[in-house]
Coordinates of C-alpha atoms in Angstrom, one line a residue:
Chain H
X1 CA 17.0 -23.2 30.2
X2 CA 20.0 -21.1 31.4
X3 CA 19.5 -17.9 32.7
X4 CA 21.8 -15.2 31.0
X5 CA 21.0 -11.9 32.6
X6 CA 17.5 -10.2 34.5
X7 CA 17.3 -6.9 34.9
X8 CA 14.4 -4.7 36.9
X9 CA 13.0 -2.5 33.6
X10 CA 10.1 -0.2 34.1
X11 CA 9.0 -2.5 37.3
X12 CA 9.0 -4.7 35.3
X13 CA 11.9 -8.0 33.9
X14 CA 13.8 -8.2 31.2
X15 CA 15.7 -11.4 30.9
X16 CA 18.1 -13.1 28.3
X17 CA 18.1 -17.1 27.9
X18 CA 19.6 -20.0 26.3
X19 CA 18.7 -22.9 25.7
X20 CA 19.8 -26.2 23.8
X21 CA 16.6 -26.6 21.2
X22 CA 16.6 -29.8 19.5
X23 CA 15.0 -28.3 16.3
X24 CA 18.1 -26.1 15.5
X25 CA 20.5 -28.2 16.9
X26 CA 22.3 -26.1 18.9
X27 CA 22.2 -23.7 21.4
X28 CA 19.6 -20.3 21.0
X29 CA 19.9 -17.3 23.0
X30 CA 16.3 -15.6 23.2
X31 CA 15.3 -12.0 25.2
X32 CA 11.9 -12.4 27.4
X33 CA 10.5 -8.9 28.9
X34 CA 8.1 -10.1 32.3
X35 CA 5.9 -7.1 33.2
X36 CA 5.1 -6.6 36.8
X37 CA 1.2 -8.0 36.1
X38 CA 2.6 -11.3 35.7
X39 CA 3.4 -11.3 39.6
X40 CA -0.5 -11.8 39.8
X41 CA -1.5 -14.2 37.0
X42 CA -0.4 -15.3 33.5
X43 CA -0.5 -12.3 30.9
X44 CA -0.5 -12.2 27.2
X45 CA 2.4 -12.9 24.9
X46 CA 3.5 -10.2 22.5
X47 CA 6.1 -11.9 19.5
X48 CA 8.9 -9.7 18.4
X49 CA 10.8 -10.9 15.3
X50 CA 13.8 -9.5 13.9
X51 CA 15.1 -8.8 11.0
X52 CA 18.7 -9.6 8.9
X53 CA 22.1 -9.4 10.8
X54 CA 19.9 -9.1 14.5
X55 CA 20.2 -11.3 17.4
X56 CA 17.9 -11.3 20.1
X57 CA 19.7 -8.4 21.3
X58 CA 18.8 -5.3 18.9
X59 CA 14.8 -4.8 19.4
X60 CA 15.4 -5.6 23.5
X61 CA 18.0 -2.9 23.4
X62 CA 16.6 -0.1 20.7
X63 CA 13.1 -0.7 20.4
X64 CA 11.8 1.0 23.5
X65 CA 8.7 -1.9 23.9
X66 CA 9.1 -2.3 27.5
X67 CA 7.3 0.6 28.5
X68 CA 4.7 0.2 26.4
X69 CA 4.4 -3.7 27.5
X70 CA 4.6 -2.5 31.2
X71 CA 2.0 -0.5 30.7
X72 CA -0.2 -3.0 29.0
X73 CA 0.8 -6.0 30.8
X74 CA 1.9 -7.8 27.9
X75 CA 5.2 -9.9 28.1
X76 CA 7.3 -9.7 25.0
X77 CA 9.4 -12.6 23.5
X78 CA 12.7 -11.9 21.2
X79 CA 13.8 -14.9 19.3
X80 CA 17.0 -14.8 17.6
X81 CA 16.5 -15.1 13.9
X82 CA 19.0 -17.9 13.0
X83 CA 20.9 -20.7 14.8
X84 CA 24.8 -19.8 15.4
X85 CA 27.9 -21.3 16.0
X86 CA 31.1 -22.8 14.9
X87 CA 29.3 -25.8 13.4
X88 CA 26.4 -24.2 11.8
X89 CA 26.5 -23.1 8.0
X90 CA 27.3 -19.8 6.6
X91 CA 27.8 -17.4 4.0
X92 CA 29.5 -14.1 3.7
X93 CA 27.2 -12.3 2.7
X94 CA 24.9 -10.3 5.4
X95 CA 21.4 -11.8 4.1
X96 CA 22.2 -15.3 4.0
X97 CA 23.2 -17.5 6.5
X98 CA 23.7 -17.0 10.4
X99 CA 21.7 -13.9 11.2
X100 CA 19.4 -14.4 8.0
X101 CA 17.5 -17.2 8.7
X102 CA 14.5 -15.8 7.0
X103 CA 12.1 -17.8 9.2
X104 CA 12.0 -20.9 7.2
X105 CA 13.1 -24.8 7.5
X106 CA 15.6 -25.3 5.2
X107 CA 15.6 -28.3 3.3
X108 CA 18.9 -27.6 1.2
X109 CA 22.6 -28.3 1.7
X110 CA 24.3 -27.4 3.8
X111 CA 21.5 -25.1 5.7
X112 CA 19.0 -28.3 6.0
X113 CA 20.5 -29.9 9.3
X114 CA 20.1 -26.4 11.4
X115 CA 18.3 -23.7 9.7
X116 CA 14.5 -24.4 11.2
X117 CA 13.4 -21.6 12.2
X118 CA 9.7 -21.7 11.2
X119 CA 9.5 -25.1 13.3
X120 CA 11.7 -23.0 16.3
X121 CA 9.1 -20.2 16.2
X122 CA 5.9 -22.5 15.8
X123 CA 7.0 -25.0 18.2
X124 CA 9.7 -25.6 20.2
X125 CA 10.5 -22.0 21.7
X126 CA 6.3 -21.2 22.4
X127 CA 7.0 -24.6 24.9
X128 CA 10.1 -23.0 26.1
X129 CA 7.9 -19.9 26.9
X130 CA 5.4 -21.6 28.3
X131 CA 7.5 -24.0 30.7
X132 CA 9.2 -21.2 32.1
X133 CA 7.4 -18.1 32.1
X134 CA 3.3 -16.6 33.6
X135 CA 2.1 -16.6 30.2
X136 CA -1.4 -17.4 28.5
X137 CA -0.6 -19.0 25.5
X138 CA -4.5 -18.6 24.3
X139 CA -4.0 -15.2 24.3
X140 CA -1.1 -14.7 21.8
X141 CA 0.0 -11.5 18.8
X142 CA 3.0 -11.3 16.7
X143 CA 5.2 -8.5 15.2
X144 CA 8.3 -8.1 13.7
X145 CA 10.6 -5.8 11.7
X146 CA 12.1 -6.1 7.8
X147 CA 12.9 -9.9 7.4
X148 CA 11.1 -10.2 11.0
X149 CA 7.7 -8.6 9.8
X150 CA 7.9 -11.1 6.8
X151 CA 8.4 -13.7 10.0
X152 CA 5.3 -12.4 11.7
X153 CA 3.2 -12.0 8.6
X154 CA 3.5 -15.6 7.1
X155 CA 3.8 -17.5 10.6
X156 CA 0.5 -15.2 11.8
X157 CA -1.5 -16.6 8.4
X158 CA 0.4 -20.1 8.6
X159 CA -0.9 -20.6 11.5
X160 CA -4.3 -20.0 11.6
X161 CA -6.0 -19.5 15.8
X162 CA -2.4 -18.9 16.9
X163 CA -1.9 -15.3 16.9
X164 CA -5.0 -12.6 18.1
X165 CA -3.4 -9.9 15.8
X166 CA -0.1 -9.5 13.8
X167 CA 2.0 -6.0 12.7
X168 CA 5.0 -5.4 11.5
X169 CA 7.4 -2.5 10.9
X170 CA 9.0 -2.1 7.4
X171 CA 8.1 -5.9 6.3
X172 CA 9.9 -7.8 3.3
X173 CA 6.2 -8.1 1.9
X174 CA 6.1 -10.1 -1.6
X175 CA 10.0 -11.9 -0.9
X176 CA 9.1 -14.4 -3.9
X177 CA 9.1 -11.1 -6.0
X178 CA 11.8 -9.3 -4.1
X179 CA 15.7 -9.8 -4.3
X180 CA 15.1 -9.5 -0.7
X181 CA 13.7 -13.2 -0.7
X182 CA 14.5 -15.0 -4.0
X183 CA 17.8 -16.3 -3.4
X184 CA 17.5 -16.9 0.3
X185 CA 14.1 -18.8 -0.7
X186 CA 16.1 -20.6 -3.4
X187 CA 19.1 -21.4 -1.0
X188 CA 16.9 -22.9 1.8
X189 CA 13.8 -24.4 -0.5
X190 CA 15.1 -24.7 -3.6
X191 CA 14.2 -24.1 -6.7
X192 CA 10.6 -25.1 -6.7
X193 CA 8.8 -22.1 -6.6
X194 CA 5.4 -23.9 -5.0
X195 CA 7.2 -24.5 -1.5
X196 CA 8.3 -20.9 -1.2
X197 CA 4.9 -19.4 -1.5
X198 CA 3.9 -20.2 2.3
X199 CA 6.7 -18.0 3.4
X200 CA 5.5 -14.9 1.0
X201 CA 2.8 -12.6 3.1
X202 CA 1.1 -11.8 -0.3
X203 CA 0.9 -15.2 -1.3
X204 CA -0.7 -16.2 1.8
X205 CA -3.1 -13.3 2.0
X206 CA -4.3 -14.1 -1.4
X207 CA -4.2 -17.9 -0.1
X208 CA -5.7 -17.8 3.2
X209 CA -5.6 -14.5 4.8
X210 CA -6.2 -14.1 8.6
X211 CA -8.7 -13.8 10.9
X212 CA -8.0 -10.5 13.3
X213 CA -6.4 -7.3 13.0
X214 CA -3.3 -6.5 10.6
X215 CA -0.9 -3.0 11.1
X216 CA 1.7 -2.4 8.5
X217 CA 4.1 0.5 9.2
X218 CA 6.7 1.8 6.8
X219 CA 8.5 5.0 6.5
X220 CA 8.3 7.1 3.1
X221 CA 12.2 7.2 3.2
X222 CA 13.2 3.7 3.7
X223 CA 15.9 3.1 1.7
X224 CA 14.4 -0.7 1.1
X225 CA 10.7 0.0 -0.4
X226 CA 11.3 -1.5 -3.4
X227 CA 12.5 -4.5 -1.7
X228 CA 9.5 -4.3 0.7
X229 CA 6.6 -3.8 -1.5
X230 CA 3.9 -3.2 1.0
X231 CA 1.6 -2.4 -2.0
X232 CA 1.8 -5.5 -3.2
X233 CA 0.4 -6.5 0.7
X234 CA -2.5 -3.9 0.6
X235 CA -3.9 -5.0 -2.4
X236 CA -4.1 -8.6 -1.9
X237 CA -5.7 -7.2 1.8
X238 CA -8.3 -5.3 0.0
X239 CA -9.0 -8.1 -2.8
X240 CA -9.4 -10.3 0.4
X241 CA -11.9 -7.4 2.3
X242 CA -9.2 -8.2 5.3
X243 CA -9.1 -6.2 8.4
X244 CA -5.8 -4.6 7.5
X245 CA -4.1 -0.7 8.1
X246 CA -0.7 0.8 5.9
X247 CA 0.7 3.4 7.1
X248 CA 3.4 5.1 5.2
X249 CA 4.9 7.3 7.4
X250 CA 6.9 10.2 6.1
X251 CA 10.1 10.7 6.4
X252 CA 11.2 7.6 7.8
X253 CA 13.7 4.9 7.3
X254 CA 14.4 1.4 7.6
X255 CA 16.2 1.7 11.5
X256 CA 15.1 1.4 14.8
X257 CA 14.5 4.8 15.1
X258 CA 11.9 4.5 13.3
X259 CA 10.5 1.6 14.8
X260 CA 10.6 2.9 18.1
X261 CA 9.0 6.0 17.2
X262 CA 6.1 3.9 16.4
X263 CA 6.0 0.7 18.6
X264 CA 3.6 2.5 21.4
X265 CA 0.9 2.2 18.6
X266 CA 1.7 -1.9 17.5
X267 CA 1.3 -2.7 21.1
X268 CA -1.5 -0.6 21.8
X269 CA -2.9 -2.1 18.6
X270 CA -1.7 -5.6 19.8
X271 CA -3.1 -5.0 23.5
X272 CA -6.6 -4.2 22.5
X273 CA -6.8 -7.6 20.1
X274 CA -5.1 -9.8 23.3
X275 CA -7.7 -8.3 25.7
X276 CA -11.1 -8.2 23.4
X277 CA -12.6 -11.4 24.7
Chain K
X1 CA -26.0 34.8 -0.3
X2 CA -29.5 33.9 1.2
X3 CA -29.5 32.6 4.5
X4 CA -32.2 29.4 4.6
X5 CA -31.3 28.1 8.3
X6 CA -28.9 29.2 10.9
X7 CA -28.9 26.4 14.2
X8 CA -26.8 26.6 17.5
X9 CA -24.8 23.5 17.6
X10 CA -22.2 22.6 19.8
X11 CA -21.9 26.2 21.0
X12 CA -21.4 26.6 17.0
X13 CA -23.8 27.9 14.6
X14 CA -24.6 25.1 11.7
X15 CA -26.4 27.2 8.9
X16 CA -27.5 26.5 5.2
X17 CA -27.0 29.3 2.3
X18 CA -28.4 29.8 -1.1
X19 CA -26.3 31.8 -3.9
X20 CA -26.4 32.2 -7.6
X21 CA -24.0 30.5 -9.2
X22 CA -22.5 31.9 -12.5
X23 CA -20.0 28.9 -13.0
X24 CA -22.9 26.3 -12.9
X25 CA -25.7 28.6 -14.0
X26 CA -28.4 28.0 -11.3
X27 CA -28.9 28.9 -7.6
X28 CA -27.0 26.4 -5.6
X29 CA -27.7 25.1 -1.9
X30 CA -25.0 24.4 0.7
X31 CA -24.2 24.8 4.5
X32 CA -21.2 26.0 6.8
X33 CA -20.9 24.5 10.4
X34 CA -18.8 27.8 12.2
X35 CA -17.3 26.5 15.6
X36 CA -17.1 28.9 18.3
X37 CA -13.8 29.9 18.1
X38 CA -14.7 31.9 14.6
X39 CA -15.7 34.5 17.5
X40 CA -12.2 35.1 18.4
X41 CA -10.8 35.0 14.3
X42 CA -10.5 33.0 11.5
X43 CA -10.9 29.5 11.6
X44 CA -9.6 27.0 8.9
X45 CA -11.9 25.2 6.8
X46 CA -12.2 21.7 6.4
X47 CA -14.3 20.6 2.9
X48 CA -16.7 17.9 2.7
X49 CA -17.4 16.8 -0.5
X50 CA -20.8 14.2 -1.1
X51 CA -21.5 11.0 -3.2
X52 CA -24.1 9.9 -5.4
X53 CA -27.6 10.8 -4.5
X54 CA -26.2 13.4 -1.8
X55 CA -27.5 17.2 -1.8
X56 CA -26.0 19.2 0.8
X57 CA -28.0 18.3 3.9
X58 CA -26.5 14.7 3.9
X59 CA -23.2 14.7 5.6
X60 CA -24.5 18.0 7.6
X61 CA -27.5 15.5 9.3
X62 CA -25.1 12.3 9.1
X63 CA -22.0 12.3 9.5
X64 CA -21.8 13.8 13.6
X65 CA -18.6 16.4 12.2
X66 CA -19.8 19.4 14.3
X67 CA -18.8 17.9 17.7
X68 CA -14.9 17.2 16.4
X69 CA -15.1 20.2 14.2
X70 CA -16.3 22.9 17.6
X71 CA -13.5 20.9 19.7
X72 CA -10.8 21.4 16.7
X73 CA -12.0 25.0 16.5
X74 CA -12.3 24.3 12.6
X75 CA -15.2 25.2 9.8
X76 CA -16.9 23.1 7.9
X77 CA -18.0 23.4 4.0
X78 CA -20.8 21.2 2.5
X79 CA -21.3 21.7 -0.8
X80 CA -24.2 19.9 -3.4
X81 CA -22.7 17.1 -5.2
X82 CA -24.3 19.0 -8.7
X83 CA -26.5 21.6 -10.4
X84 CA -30.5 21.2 -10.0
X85 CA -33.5 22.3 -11.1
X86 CA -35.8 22.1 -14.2
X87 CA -33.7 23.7 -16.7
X88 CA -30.8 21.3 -16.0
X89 CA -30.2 18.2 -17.7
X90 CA -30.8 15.2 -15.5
X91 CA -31.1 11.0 -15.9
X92 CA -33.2 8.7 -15.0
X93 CA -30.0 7.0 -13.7
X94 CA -29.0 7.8 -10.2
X95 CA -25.3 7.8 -10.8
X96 CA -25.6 10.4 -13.9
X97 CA -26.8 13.7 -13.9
X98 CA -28.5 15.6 -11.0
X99 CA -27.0 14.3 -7.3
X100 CA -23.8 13.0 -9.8
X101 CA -21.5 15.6 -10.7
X102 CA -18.5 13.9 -10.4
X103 CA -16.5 17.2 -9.9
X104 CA -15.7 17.5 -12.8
X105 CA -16.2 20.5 -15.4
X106 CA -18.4 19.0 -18.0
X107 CA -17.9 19.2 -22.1
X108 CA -20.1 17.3 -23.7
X109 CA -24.3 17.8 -24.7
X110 CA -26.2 18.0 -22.9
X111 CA -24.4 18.8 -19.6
X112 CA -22.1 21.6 -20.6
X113 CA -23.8 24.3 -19.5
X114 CA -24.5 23.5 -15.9
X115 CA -22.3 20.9 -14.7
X116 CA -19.1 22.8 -13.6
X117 CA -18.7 21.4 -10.3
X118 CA -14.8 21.1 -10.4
X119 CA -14.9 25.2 -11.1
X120 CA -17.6 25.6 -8.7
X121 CA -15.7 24.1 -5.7
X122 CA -12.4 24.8 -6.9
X123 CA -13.2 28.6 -7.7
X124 CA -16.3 30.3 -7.2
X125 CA -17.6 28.5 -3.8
X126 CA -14.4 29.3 -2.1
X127 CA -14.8 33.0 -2.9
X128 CA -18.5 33.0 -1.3
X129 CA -16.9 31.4 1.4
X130 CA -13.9 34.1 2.1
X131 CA -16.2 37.0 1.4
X132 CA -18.9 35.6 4.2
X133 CA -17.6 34.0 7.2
X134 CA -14.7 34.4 9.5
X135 CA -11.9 31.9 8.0
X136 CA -8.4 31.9 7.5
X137 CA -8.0 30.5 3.3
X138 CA -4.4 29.5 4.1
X139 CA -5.4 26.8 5.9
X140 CA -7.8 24.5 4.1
X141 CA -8.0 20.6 4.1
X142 CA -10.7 18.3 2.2
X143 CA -12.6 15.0 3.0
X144 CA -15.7 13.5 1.1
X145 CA -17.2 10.4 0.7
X146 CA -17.6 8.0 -2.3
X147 CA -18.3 10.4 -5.4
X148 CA -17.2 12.5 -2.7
X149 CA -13.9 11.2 -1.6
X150 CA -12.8 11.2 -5.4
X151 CA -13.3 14.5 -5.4
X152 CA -11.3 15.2 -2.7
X153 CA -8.4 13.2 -3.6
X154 CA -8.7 14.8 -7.5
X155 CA -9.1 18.2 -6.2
X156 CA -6.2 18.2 -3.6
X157 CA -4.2 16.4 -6.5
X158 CA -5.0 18.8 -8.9
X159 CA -4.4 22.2 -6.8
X160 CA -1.4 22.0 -5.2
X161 CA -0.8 23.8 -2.0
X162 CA -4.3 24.6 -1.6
X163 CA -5.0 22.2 0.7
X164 CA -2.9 20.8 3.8
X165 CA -4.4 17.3 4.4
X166 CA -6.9 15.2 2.2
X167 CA -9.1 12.6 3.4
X168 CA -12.0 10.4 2.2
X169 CA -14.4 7.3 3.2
X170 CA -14.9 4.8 0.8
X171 CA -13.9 7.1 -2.3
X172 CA -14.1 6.1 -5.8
X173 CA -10.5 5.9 -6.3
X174 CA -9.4 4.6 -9.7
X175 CA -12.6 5.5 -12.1
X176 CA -11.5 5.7 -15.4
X177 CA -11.7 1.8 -15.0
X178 CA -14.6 1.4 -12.7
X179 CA -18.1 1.3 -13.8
X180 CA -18.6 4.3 -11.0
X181 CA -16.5 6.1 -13.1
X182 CA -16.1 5.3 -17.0
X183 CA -19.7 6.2 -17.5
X184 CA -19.9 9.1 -16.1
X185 CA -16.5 10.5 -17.3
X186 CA -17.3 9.6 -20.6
X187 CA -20.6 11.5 -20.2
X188 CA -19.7 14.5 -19.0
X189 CA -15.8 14.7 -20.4
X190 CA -16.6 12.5 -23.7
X191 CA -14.8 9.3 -25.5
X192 CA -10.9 10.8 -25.0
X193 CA -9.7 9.2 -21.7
X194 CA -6.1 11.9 -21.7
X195 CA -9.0 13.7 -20.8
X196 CA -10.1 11.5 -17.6
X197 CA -6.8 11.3 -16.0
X198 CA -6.6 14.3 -13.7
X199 CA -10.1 13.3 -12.6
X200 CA -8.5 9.5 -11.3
X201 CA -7.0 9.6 -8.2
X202 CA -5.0 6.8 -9.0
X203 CA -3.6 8.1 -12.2
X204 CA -3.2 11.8 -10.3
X205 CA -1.2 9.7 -7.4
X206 CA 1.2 8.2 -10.1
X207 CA 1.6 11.5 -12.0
X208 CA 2.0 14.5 -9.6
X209 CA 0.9 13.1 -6.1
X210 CA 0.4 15.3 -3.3
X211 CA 2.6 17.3 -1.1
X212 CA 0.6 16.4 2.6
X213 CA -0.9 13.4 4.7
X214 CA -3.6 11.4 2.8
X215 CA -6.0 9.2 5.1
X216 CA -8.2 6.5 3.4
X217 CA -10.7 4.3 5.4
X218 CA -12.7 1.3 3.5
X219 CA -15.1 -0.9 5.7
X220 CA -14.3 -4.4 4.4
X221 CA -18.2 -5.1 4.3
X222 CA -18.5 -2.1 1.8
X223 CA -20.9 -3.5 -0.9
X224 CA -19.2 -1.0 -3.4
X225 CA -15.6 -2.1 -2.6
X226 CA -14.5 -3.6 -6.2
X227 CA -15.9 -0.4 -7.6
X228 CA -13.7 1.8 -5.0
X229 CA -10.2 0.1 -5.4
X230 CA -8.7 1.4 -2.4
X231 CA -5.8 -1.0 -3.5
X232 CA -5.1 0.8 -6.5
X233 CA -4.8 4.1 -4.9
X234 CA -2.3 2.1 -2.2
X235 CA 0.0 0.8 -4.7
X236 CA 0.2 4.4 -6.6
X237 CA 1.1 5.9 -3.6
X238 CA 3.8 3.2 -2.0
X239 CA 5.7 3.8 -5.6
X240 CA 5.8 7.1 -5.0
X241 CA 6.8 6.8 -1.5
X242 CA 3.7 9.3 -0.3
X243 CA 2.6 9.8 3.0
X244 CA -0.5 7.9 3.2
X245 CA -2.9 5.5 5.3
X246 CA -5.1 3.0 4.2
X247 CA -7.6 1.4 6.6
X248 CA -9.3 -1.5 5.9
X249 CA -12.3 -1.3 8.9
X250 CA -13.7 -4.8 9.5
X251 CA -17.5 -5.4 9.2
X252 CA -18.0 -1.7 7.9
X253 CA -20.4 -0.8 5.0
X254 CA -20.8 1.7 2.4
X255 CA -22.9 4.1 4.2
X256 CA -23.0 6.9 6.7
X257 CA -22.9 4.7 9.8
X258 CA -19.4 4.0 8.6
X259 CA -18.8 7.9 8.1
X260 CA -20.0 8.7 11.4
X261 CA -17.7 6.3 13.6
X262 CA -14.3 7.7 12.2
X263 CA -14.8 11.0 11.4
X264 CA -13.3 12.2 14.8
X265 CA -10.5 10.3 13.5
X266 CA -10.6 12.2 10.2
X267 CA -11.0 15.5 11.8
X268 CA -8.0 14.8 14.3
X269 CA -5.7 13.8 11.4
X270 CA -6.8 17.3 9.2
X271 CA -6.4 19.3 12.9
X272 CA -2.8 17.9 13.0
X273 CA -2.2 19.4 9.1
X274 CA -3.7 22.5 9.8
X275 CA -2.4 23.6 12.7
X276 CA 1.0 22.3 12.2
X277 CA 2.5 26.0 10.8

């Protein structure tokens, strides 16, 4: 693991790393924020997904977690949400491809031999984390925003004992249903409907479900609510009697302003699951 | 207007009244919590409408609203949930008839003549009300319960700008197909259903919505739930992009334990409506 950048942030660290990961086959560049509590003994991990066209980069930058974390002593992690590089597949279009990795394994040409990013997430970067950083890894939670809340939804209930608590901002809720979903589904998993519906948060609630808390923000004015369909979310969560809260918050859209405009609440949310037991 | 009780409570004064009603033909029972600020001036008034089996008395005992409502400075209304007495027409169910008015202003034989209750609340209680105690009128929001909670939802729904905020816990939210619901709308309103829809809250979402923050909380042990639909409720208002919150409390029933450990929240979230102007 290469070390990028630190820099002191509200007493706390906020680093940038890359490493080589043998799951994507190539080198990933990843965002760690350290608070200051981790100076005195392994703190909880707080998993921040992003959504299409991010890197690493956007949430670390724009979200405004770090206070928040500081305060809680929870260290955040921010993947980036697709392998890159000259010898990795892509498409012009902005949802498919490098930046749109959609938080799946691919097991379609040409995206098959790099696009793993469920097995990058589950796997290989949590021993990255763990290697490398004063974590606990018992004591885990996941978030996310738009293609990243989709990420934390369906890895939270895919992996059941992993994660203490999952939210997201604006998720892609129902992507089997959603044009948001169908052909990136279809590109990676083909056309066989059955393997998408592990990667489709209403599937899976109706499926499985999950044991802890679930927040769901979105904003009344998000100009991609019919690509989200958080309805269809709540009502597999109340069919389910799940632990679950949708807030649709007015007047807001699908940007970071409104994400940081809310993320004192996730981790607040997020901090009282980590530190129940 | 009879005075039955008057009580100092939280440096408030929680009282119980008796009036003749016109609208529903009978005397009629209900009780005003005034915080202590109703010294100074008006207040605004916060309604608290009752489910099944509920007289007045039920939320004022129950729910522990005085303590949030002296700290928000705000009144509180708790009306019957029906006509009584011996010369109305009652059931031997307890969902039909006396303790089951639905809010709704009745049509049919032989419950016509007394069971006005959406007129009563909508019309002639708030008059008793104005002409009586020290509140501002311009600043109303509603809450209830069950039975309760649909009213609230149908009677924000169906007077718009009355009142700033709407709540409810665990209301009947889609009636005209639940069996808390079609019975008692057929009843009272008779066989057409174009009839029923201004009294479904789900129907009323998808047809005129409501121009303020809605707040909905469902314990996911609530024995009632698939006669409640929260989910229904949450779909009509993410298509029509309202702001709304749906909370799905974990191990939380049906009853007025449930009420009782989030109506500071409710409070708080009408405080924020009301005293936003």
């Amino acid at each position: 693991m290469e070390i990028i950048s630190e820099n002191k942030c509200f007493d706390g660290v906020q680093g940038v790393y890359k490493h080589t990961s043998a799951v994507t086959n190539c080198d990933m560049t990843f965002a760690v924020f350290m608070p200051s509590a981790a100076e005195i003994g392994p703190v909880p991990v707080l998993w921040y997904l992003s959504g299409l066209t991010c890197t690493h980069e956007n949430a670390m930058t724009k979200a405004g977690a770090q206070a928040w974390a500081e305060e809680a002593g929870i260290a955040l992690v921010f993947p980036d949400t697709s392998p890159r590089g000259d010898g990795v597949a892509n498409d012009d279009a902005y949802d498919l491809g490098q930046g749109a990795g959609f938080y799946v394994n691919a097991t379609q040409t040409p995206w098959a031999p790099h696009f793993q990013m469920w097995d990058y997430i589950a796997t290989e970067l949590p021993s990255v984390i763990a290697d490398n950083f004063a974590v606990d890894m018992d004591r885990q939670a996941i978030t996310g925003h738009s293609m990243g809340g989709h990420g934390a939804l369906t890895l939270a209930m895919g992996l059941p004992g992993r994660f203490k608590s999952v939210s997201a901002f604006s998720p892609i809720c129902h992507p089997s249903a959603s044009d948001w979903g169908r052909k990136q589904l279809g590109a990676y998993l083909g056309d066989d409907q059955s393997t998408w519906a592990q990667h489709d948060a209403t599937l899976q609630m109706q499926a499985v479900g999950f044991d802890g808390p679930i927040l769901i923000d979105v904003g009344t004015n998000d100009q991609f609510l019919d690509l989200l369909q958080p309805e269809a979310l709540a009502a597999a969560a109340a069919k389910r009697r799940a632990e679950f809260s949708l807030n649709l918050q007015k007047g807001y859209d699908h940007s970071y302003f409104f994400v940081s405009s809310f993320i004192a609440d996730h981790i607040s949310f997020h901090a009282d699951a980590l530190y129940r037991d």
